[in-house]
Amino acid sequence: MRMLLCSTLASLLVATTMQAQTRTIAERLGHPRDAKLLILHADDLGVAHSENAASFDALTKGGINSASIMMTTPWVTETAEYQKRNPNADFGLHLVMTSEWDTYRWGGVAPNDKTASLHDPDGTMPRQVGTVATRAKVEEVERELRAQIDRAYAIGLKPTHVDSHMGALFSTPELFATYAKVARSYKLPFLAFIGPMNPAARSALQPGDIFPDTVFDAGDTPKEHWKQFYLDALKNLKPGLTEILFHLGYDDAELRAVTVNHDAYGSAWRQRDYDVVSSAEWKQALKDNKIVLVTWRDIQKAMYPNAMTP
Amino acid sequence: MRMLLCSTLASLLVATTMQAQTRTIAERLGHPRDAKLLILHADDLGVAHSENAASFDALTKGGINSASIMMTTPWVTETAEYQKRNPNADFGLHLVMTSEWDTYRWGGVAPNDKTASLHDPDGTMPRQVGTVATRAKVEEVERELRAQIDRAYAIGLKPTHVDSHMGALFSTPELFATYAKVARSYKLPFLAFIGPMNPAARSALQPGDIFPDTVFDAGDTPKEHWKQFYLDALKNLKPGLTEILFHLGYDDAELRAVTVNHDAYGSAWRQRDYDVVSSAEWKQALKDNKIVLVTWRDIQKAMYPNAMTP
């Protein structure tokens, strides 16, 4: 009986999986097959009050609809406060393995005597993804990822997804597999970068996984073309699920100090992102291009119908 | 022979101790018996870029001459950077047992699975000194204090002294004894509050200890009397060693978010402190009142002539 049940379940799973493979992401999220789905996502919440304040403003006004939080940074408790007031806020965890800025640094969340391969001798995480790729022990990565997620729940956050700060967890197949395993164990959908960067990562994926087909940010777009870059992106959006990664902030004393000596992803760079999503043209372009905005909460519901969500 | 040596050493120590007791602090620091010595000290460095920037400005311009850093807060690496550029900066460690603000919170430095009595379930330190006094286990306090000091050295800081954020370590004789013991083991002089608040703490003191006779801040001075309060304090300074505890900051978006819902020690409060020490009247009053400015580095040299100082 038990065997039969297992066998029947297995058949059902295979059938479901096959069905999942033949349905588009749009269909799995309840939209027409060729819908242009978009997540407007702010990264790096927690890193500074300036980053939080600009992101909260854009979330509240609808210029973006999702964000993720770095649990190793000081302003995380402010994001928990925001989500208490806005329980539908689509907040994920921007899992952190690096501490990239010049003078403003952080360590991990797990007891650091149990995660030595993740830190420099001064207790801060390394600046470079390459250091993580070559030095981090996967069992310590798993411990640190679980500590970051557990801390999020402990301070009252209700995450809907995870992704990876600076893509550090996409840098080797072993790191990606650890990240996917941890995400699954919490029933959290995860962002994946698959492609030339990391083809071997594909082996960690399962047919039921849902993640964006296309992910981009403004990168090294010349500043005079900033708004046009994003407006063109909306105009040229393809069917399927796209995620735009914004990094929103106010160009003020705090954010300038955080990002000192860095133009790319610096304070003025983040203000430009904020200015775009706060503009009237942005809202109009979202309407004009027949875009369907979705969130990671929608993905979580599709992947884990019984997951606890706020 | 060994016995004789010990006995001779013991006699010498008694003599030195007795001499120490008969000399005033001013004499022990190389000044006339009745000199009015003053330390102009900024607390809370590390808590925000705004706090650091205002304190660095006042240190550089001479409105203050000493400061202490909270190793549990995010901007400590910026203070290490400042001390690298200014190796004589008189930086101590503002040892932290509490996390007092509404939404902006921090945990400790030691692995938190070994310091459970120092945290709330969400991993942050408690808001109230009373919680520390009643809940903290002294062995966990010692572990956390050592972790804070060790982290300071690890990020390149060269502390000259320690004191206690919100006076939490002055709140019971056991906490004070632990703090004094740890400070001595690193050859760091320590601030002590002795008096009605904590008479039993006196038993942890030794005759060679040097610390201010008088310590104060602006407290609940009405804001219209802020500058006059400090100018009067300089005019009425008594012979001996006084320390004024400033809390300097720029009243900006970051500091307002840190101190949200708090007027006392809030953002505008800290701007008032900064405005006083940055004023021309302040510099003039220091000259007019025949005040001798000293630092904790001077105290460290007197207490521990062989201590490593930068």
XYZ file of C-alpha atoms in Angstrom:
620
model
C 0.000 0.000 0.000
C 2.743 2.296 1.045
C 4.704 1.317 -2.048
C 1.721 1.872 -4.254
C 1.091 5.274 -2.725
C 4.681 6.247 -3.265
C 4.593 5.030 -6.805
C 1.354 6.911 -7.510
C 2.791 10.058 -5.948
C 5.909 9.680 -8.026
C 3.809 9.413 -11.190
C 1.854 12.460 -10.215
C 5.070 14.374 -9.549
C 6.489 13.401 -12.903
C 3.254 14.476 -14.566
C 3.221 17.775 -12.705
C 6.852 18.349 -13.558
C 6.249 17.639 -17.217
C 3.296 19.973 -17.193
C 5.418 22.617 -15.470
C 7.995 22.313 -18.208
C 5.467 22.863 -20.933
C 3.714 25.841 -19.323
C 5.342 29.234 -19.539
C 6.238 31.164 -16.394
C 3.471 33.605 -17.272
C 0.927 30.773 -17.355
C 2.207 29.349 -14.103
C 1.667 32.770 -12.537
C -1.892 32.907 -13.906
C -1.335 35.185 -16.911
C -1.658 34.701 -20.685
C 1.100 32.645 -22.252
C 2.912 35.586 -23.827
C 2.379 38.179 -21.107
C 5.217 40.586 -20.387
C 5.721 40.185 -16.655
C 7.989 42.515 -14.729
C 9.365 42.793 -11.205
C 10.643 46.266 -10.262
C 13.122 45.378 -7.552
C 15.298 47.509 -5.270
C 18.437 45.834 -3.941
C 20.565 46.661 -0.893
C 17.972 47.691 1.696
C 19.476 47.929 5.174
C 22.814 49.343 4.053
C 21.913 52.947 4.932
C 18.951 54.980 6.086
C 19.231 56.864 2.790
C 18.837 53.603 0.834
C 15.855 52.553 2.947
C 14.132 55.928 2.794
C 14.407 56.203 -0.995
C 13.276 52.579 -1.462
C 10.319 52.946 0.931
C 9.265 56.091 -0.906
C 9.380 54.343 -4.284
C 7.529 51.288 -2.927
C 4.827 53.452 -1.395
C 4.352 55.496 -4.568
C 4.456 52.443 -6.864
C 7.623 53.236 -8.818
C 8.913 49.812 -7.747
C 7.090 46.815 -6.242
C 9.706 44.587 -4.589
C 12.986 44.827 -2.690
C 15.572 42.793 -0.834
C 17.389 43.386 2.427
C 20.999 42.786 3.481
C 20.823 41.196 6.933
C 24.489 41.975 7.690
C 23.860 45.725 7.597
C 22.680 48.108 10.335
C 19.383 49.473 9.047
C 17.550 46.122 8.767
C 15.415 46.868 11.808
C 14.009 49.885 9.978
C 12.876 47.589 7.143
C 11.118 45.311 9.653
C 9.349 48.390 11.011
C 8.279 49.319 7.455
C 6.922 45.826 6.778
C 4.969 45.897 10.053
C 3.198 49.017 8.787
C 2.957 47.604 5.230
C 2.436 43.851 5.656
C 2.172 43.249 1.916
C 5.586 44.758 1.235
C 7.341 42.246 -1.045
C 10.614 41.985 0.861
C 13.231 39.362 0.190
C 16.690 38.796 1.600
C 19.689 39.977 -0.383
C 22.007 37.274 0.982
C 25.431 38.725 1.686
C 28.904 37.216 1.281
C 30.831 40.425 0.502
C 31.472 43.836 2.091
C 32.506 45.936 -0.872
C 32.860 49.550 0.262
C 36.121 51.276 1.136
C 35.655 52.389 4.739
C 32.165 51.186 5.629
C 32.388 47.455 6.350
C 30.393 44.631 7.906
C 30.836 41.059 9.055
C 28.420 38.128 8.979
C 25.491 37.183 11.178
C 26.527 33.657 12.249
C 28.951 33.328 15.171
C 32.170 34.303 13.424
C 34.242 31.623 15.119
C 32.200 29.136 13.079
C 32.489 30.930 9.727
C 36.205 31.776 9.543
C 36.454 31.151 5.790
C 33.921 33.933 5.158
C 35.896 36.736 6.828
C 39.128 38.611 6.626
C 41.194 38.651 9.851
C 39.504 41.911 10.927
C 36.111 40.159 10.973
C 34.728 41.852 7.852
C 33.577 40.022 4.752
C 35.855 40.311 1.702
C 35.380 43.034 -0.901
C 35.614 40.725 -3.921
C 33.338 37.974 -5.164
C 36.482 36.124 -6.301
C 37.642 35.815 -2.694
C 34.325 34.223 -1.771
C 34.534 31.873 -4.761
C 38.016 30.633 -3.840
C 38.002 30.739 -0.044
C 34.489 30.134 1.329
C 33.780 26.641 2.664
C 30.312 25.527 1.618
C 29.354 24.293 5.108
C 30.213 27.735 6.502
C 28.303 29.427 3.670
C 25.257 27.330 4.542
C 25.618 28.260 8.231
C 25.868 31.970 7.406
C 22.927 31.908 4.947
C 20.726 30.189 7.515
C 21.811 32.711 10.172
C 20.890 35.613 7.879
C 17.460 34.134 7.144
C 16.823 33.194 10.782
C 17.758 36.698 11.894
C 15.267 38.154 9.411
C 12.439 36.120 10.947
C 13.721 36.973 14.458
C 13.405 40.723 13.870
C 9.908 40.252 12.440
C 10.541 40.251 8.686
C 8.437 37.968 6.493
C 10.594 37.387 3.427
C 9.079 36.308 0.119
C 12.327 35.425 -1.699
C 16.110 35.461 -1.629
C 18.751 36.714 -4.008
C 22.491 37.248 -3.851
C 24.378 40.498 -3.192
C 26.866 41.096 -6.030
C 25.935 37.668 -7.374
C 28.524 36.066 -5.081
C 26.376 32.960 -4.675
C 26.207 32.506 -8.463
C 29.992 32.440 -8.769
C 30.567 28.688 -8.442
C 28.274 25.664 -8.894
C 28.905 24.644 -5.264
C 27.880 28.047 -3.905
C 24.816 28.134 -6.135
C 23.779 24.638 -5.059
C 24.125 25.627 -1.380
C 22.081 28.782 -1.942
C 19.336 26.852 -3.786
C 19.269 24.159 -1.095
C 18.928 26.687 1.732
C 16.251 28.668 -0.131
C 14.208 25.512 -0.756
C 14.422 24.497 2.900
C 12.707 27.790 3.873
C 10.234 27.564 0.933
C 11.645 30.776 -0.473
C 11.906 31.244 -4.246
C 15.353 32.375 -5.353
C 16.797 34.512 -8.100
C 19.070 32.534 -10.420
C 21.533 33.756 -12.997
C 22.005 30.969 -15.494
C 23.980 31.338 -18.647
C 27.489 31.976 -19.802
C 28.471 33.200 -16.337
C 27.735 29.917 -14.670
C 26.393 27.119 -16.901
C 27.150 24.402 -14.328
C 24.669 26.009 -11.921
C 21.879 24.602 -14.058
C 22.318 21.213 -12.401
C 21.057 22.675 -9.091
C 17.746 23.696 -10.639
C 14.507 21.735 -10.489
C 11.596 21.838 -12.946
C 9.326 23.560 -10.419
C 11.633 26.528 -9.916
C 10.354 29.881 -11.112
C 12.754 32.772 -11.605
C 13.162 35.633 -14.068
C 14.353 34.894 -17.595
C 16.006 38.285 -17.831
C 17.649 40.379 -15.119
C 19.485 43.657 -15.539
C 20.417 46.995 -13.975
C 21.677 50.270 -15.451
C 25.313 49.189 -15.056
C 27.620 51.621 -16.836
C 24.919 53.460 -18.782
C 26.131 57.056 -19.350
C 24.330 59.279 -16.861
C 22.782 61.468 -19.562
C 21.031 58.386 -20.984
C 19.849 57.034 -17.636
C 16.115 57.621 -17.950
C 16.060 56.726 -21.656
C 17.845 53.437 -20.902
C 15.037 52.381 -18.601
C 12.226 53.733 -20.809
C 13.687 51.832 -23.771
C 13.891 48.714 -21.616
C 10.154 48.927 -20.927
C 9.412 49.514 -24.608
C 11.507 46.497 -25.664
C 10.396 44.122 -22.909
C 9.979 40.546 -24.148
C 7.266 38.075 -23.158
C 8.288 36.171 -20.062
C 9.449 37.323 -16.642
C 11.924 40.182 -16.377
C 13.377 41.670 -13.215
C 14.984 45.096 -13.153
C 17.414 45.549 -10.275
C 17.354 49.107 -8.981
C 19.592 50.509 -6.266
C 17.724 53.467 -4.834
C 19.123 56.119 -2.552
C 19.203 59.813 -1.822
C 22.505 61.429 -2.762
C 23.199 62.723 0.761
C 26.071 62.819 3.277
C 25.380 59.340 4.607
C 25.197 57.586 1.236
C 28.204 59.517 -0.055
C 30.178 58.267 2.958
C 29.008 54.669 2.418
C 30.012 54.695 -1.258
C 33.062 56.978 -0.983
C 35.483 56.655 -3.949
C 32.931 54.717 -6.020
C 31.029 56.180 -8.966
C 29.457 52.901 -10.124
C 26.658 52.045 -7.714
C 27.645 55.199 -5.809
C 25.504 57.828 -4.183
C 24.710 59.936 -7.277
C 24.243 56.705 -9.311
C 21.550 55.590 -6.826
C 19.886 58.998 -6.872
C 19.600 58.663 -10.677
C 17.809 55.318 -10.246
C 15.486 56.922 -7.688
C 14.780 59.850 -9.994
C 13.747 57.512 -12.825
C 11.279 55.396 -10.823
C 9.856 58.549 -9.228
C 9.194 60.229 -12.568
C 5.835 60.662 -14.289
C 7.287 59.190 -17.522
C 8.100 55.960 -15.684
C 4.544 55.443 -14.492
C 3.228 56.308 -17.935
C 5.628 53.921 -19.693
C 4.550 51.047 -17.422
C 0.960 51.664 -18.574
C 1.731 52.291 -22.236
C 3.720 49.087 -22.748
C 1.060 46.661 -21.472
C 3.309 45.397 -18.748
C 2.005 43.120 -16.006
C 3.714 43.844 -12.717
C 4.267 40.778 -10.558
C 6.080 40.216 -7.281
C 8.115 37.476 -5.669
C 5.108 36.886 -3.427
C 3.237 35.738 -6.553
C 6.115 33.396 -7.364
C 6.205 32.071 -3.808
C 2.481 31.330 -3.942
C 2.908 29.466 -7.238
C 5.941 27.470 -6.048
C 4.832 26.863 -2.449
C 1.042 27.228 -2.153
C 1.227 26.290 1.520
C 4.184 28.494 2.494
C 3.630 30.912 5.331
C 3.278 34.369 3.901
C 2.260 37.484 5.782
C 66.068 34.969 47.638
C 62.842 34.686 45.713
C 60.958 35.414 48.938
C 63.146 38.385 49.682
C 62.658 39.777 46.186
C 58.912 39.420 46.504
C 58.956 41.049 49.897
C 61.062 43.956 48.613
C 58.782 44.378 45.630
C 55.769 44.337 47.916
C 57.286 47.096 50.063
C 58.023 49.162 46.982
C 54.470 48.693 45.749
C 53.059 49.796 49.094
C 55.296 52.862 49.081
C 54.306 53.720 45.504
C 50.674 53.236 46.336
C 50.898 55.471 49.389
C 52.689 58.102 47.336
C 50.006 57.827 44.692
C 47.350 58.427 47.275
C 48.991 61.606 48.552
C 49.610 63.153 45.112
C 46.722 64.793 43.297
C 45.667 63.589 39.866
C 47.035 66.837 38.456
C 50.458 66.114 39.954
C 50.407 62.563 38.719
C 49.770 63.922 35.228
C 52.689 66.360 35.575
C 50.781 69.539 36.352
C 50.636 71.863 39.396
C 48.721 70.469 42.363
C 45.661 72.651 41.893
C 45.526 72.720 38.071
C 42.112 72.604 36.413
C 42.425 69.698 34.022
C 39.766 68.996 31.427
C 38.990 66.284 28.885
C 36.597 67.347 26.112
C 35.163 64.004 25.106
C 32.713 62.966 22.387
C 30.789 59.753 23.031
C 29.035 57.409 20.591
C 31.358 57.416 17.597
C 30.497 54.666 15.142
C 26.741 54.952 15.567
C 26.240 57.020 12.398
C 28.263 58.761 9.723
C 26.709 62.001 10.950
C 28.061 61.385 14.474
C 31.523 60.525 13.129
C 31.693 63.472 10.739
C 30.705 66.027 13.388
C 33.112 64.500 15.929
C 36.009 64.344 13.449
C 35.388 67.982 12.554
C 35.440 69.050 16.216
C 38.568 66.969 16.927
C 40.365 68.414 13.928
C 39.439 71.992 14.830
C 40.211 71.537 18.551
C 36.742 72.055 19.975
C 37.127 68.641 21.648
C 40.212 66.489 22.213
C 39.045 62.937 22.905
C 36.306 60.505 21.892
C 35.104 56.960 22.272
C 33.764 54.432 19.800
C 30.931 51.891 20.000
C 32.291 48.698 18.490
C 28.810 47.211 18.021
C 27.834 49.904 15.511
C 28.377 50.079 11.745
C 30.580 53.123 11.257
C 33.556 51.943 13.366
C 35.667 51.271 10.298
C 35.414 54.963 9.415
C 36.899 55.830 12.840
C 39.805 53.447 12.204
C 40.382 55.216 8.901
C 40.388 58.586 10.703
C 42.909 57.357 13.286
C 45.168 56.041 10.525
C 45.280 59.563 9.098
C 45.496 61.111 12.610
C 47.558 58.651 14.685
C 47.431 60.833 17.785
C 43.633 60.865 17.855
C 42.683 60.063 21.466
C 40.167 57.323 20.758
C 38.765 55.057 23.422
C 36.114 52.367 23.313
C 32.625 53.189 24.472
C 31.842 49.643 25.627
C 28.290 48.710 24.717
C 25.721 46.609 26.566
C 22.560 48.384 25.350
C 20.859 49.229 22.046
C 18.600 52.114 23.017
C 17.007 53.506 19.850
C 13.517 52.720 18.612
C 14.063 51.252 15.153
C 17.853 51.304 14.712
C 19.272 48.367 16.675
C 22.458 46.353 17.063
C 23.698 43.155 18.661
C 27.044 42.336 20.248
C 30.426 41.462 18.773
C 31.102 38.110 20.485
C 29.528 34.986 18.927
C 25.956 35.455 20.107
C 25.448 31.786 20.964
C 27.964 32.375 23.775
C 26.421 35.602 25.093
C 22.708 34.763 25.274
C 22.122 36.751 28.483
C 23.166 39.954 26.695
C 20.528 39.842 23.955
C 16.824 39.836 23.402
C 15.478 36.907 21.341
C 15.855 38.968 18.143
C 19.629 39.196 18.698
C 19.680 42.879 19.652
C 20.951 44.223 22.945
C 18.269 45.467 25.348
C 17.182 49.109 25.405
C 17.394 49.541 29.185
C 20.362 49.538 31.541
C 18.110 47.845 34.100
C 17.764 44.809 31.829
C 21.550 44.526 31.667
C 21.824 44.911 35.443
C 19.349 42.128 36.152
C 19.934 39.693 33.289
C 23.576 39.830 32.120
C 25.843 37.015 33.318
C 29.231 38.409 34.249
C 31.174 35.727 32.359
C 29.220 36.635 29.205
C 29.797 40.338 29.856
C 33.533 39.685 30.098
C 33.441 37.699 26.838
C 31.575 40.486 25.040
C 33.839 43.259 26.402
C 36.946 41.368 25.286
C 35.374 40.763 21.853
C 34.645 44.500 21.475
C 38.215 45.429 22.434
C 39.762 42.701 20.282
C 37.692 43.809 17.308
C 38.942 47.373 17.774
C 42.558 46.216 17.512
C 41.633 43.924 14.591
C 40.294 46.815 12.492
C 43.399 48.875 13.283
C 42.217 51.096 16.142
C 44.680 51.945 18.917
C 42.470 52.723 21.906
C 43.725 54.828 24.813
C 40.859 54.161 27.249
C 37.456 52.597 27.785
C 34.177 53.895 29.138
C 30.626 52.616 29.269
C 27.725 53.481 26.961
C 24.782 54.718 29.051
C 26.787 53.800 32.159
C 25.475 50.230 31.936
C 28.737 48.863 33.343
C 28.453 51.142 36.388
C 25.019 49.766 37.268
C 26.065 46.930 39.601
C 29.283 46.258 41.544
C 29.722 42.960 39.663
C 29.487 44.630 36.248
C 31.840 47.406 37.336
C 34.376 44.883 38.686
C 34.251 42.959 35.383
C 34.738 46.152 33.374
C 37.681 47.249 35.575
C 39.284 43.806 35.351
C 39.017 43.682 31.563
C 40.319 47.251 31.191
C 43.346 46.486 33.396
C 44.138 43.346 31.411
C 44.522 45.492 28.261
C 46.367 48.289 30.161
C 43.559 50.669 29.309
C 42.503 53.347 31.806
C 38.772 53.405 32.410
C 36.161 55.972 33.266
C 34.532 55.344 36.649
C 31.402 56.825 38.110
C 31.695 56.528 41.870
C 29.250 58.069 44.239
C 25.639 57.816 45.200
C 24.870 55.921 42.018
C 27.093 53.012 42.884
C 29.063 53.234 46.165
C 29.885 49.515 46.181
C 31.873 49.941 42.960
C 34.624 51.579 45.009
C 35.856 48.154 46.098
C 36.948 47.405 42.509
C 39.255 50.420 42.424
C 42.992 50.374 43.067
C 45.141 53.249 44.330
C 46.925 53.595 40.984
C 43.726 54.209 39.036
C 43.334 57.645 37.498
C 39.931 58.821 36.344
C 37.995 62.096 36.322
C 36.646 63.474 39.594
C 33.746 65.109 37.794
C 31.878 63.986 34.696
C 28.824 65.594 33.137
C 26.893 66.321 29.960
C 24.198 68.847 29.080
C 21.420 66.435 30.107
C 18.074 68.213 30.165
C 19.428 71.756 29.938
C 16.794 73.917 28.169
C 17.918 74.439 24.601
C 17.990 78.220 24.890
C 20.595 77.916 27.676
C 22.742 75.319 25.915
C 25.826 77.406 25.159
C 25.624 79.296 28.446
C 25.470 76.008 30.361
C 28.816 74.948 28.911
C 30.423 78.402 29.182
C 29.391 78.554 32.847
C 30.821 75.082 33.366
C 34.213 76.265 32.104
C 34.042 79.377 34.307
C 33.203 77.303 37.406
C 35.615 74.442 36.781
C 37.209 73.152 39.984
C 40.814 72.027 40.442
C 41.175 68.371 39.609
C 40.230 66.360 36.513
C 36.893 67.006 34.823
C 35.498 65.279 31.758
C 32.683 66.759 29.701
C 30.781 64.174 27.692
C 29.601 65.602 24.387
C 27.469 63.789 21.833
C 28.190 65.470 18.533
C 26.224 65.079 15.339
C 24.781 66.912 12.398
C 21.004 67.230 12.549
C 20.437 65.450 9.232
C 18.207 62.701 7.777
C 20.476 59.886 8.989
C 20.787 61.071 12.586
C 17.098 61.936 12.757
C 16.312 58.360 11.686
C 18.737 56.903 14.268
C 17.222 58.931 17.120
C 13.605 58.970 15.919
C 11.063 59.725 18.690
C 13.820 60.898 21.078
C 14.446 64.532 21.946
C 16.999 63.867 24.710
C 20.268 62.849 23.042
C 18.405 63.204 19.743
C 19.535 64.666 16.463
C 18.890 68.362 17.211
C 20.307 67.831 20.751
C 23.576 66.587 19.217
C 23.674 69.449 16.725
C 23.458 71.855 19.707
C 26.487 70.176 21.300
C 28.353 70.449 17.992
C 27.418 74.121 17.645
C 28.846 74.917 21.092
C 32.226 73.252 20.614
C 32.501 74.776 17.137
C 31.870 78.336 18.363
C 34.436 81.089 18.797
C 33.197 81.707 22.379
C 34.069 78.135 23.287
C 37.681 78.438 22.176
C 37.958 81.804 23.921
C 36.476 80.469 27.178
C 38.971 77.572 27.223
C 41.774 80.181 27.081
C 40.228 82.679 29.492
C 39.640 80.173 32.294
C 43.225 78.874 32.541
C 42.151 75.357 31.717
C 44.696 72.629 31.019
C 43.408 70.231 28.381
C 44.503 66.648 28.908
C 43.639 63.393 27.175
C 43.163 59.774 28.122
C 46.485 59.149 26.377
C 48.122 61.243 29.130
C 46.345 59.119 31.731
C 47.367 55.894 30.012
C 51.003 57.023 29.995
C 50.843 57.846 33.718
C 49.125 54.572 34.657
C 50.937 52.275 32.229
C 54.236 53.841 31.138
C 55.059 50.747 29.088
C 51.674 50.297 27.425
C 51.662 50.170 23.646
C 50.293 53.453 22.362
C 50.259 54.566 18.753
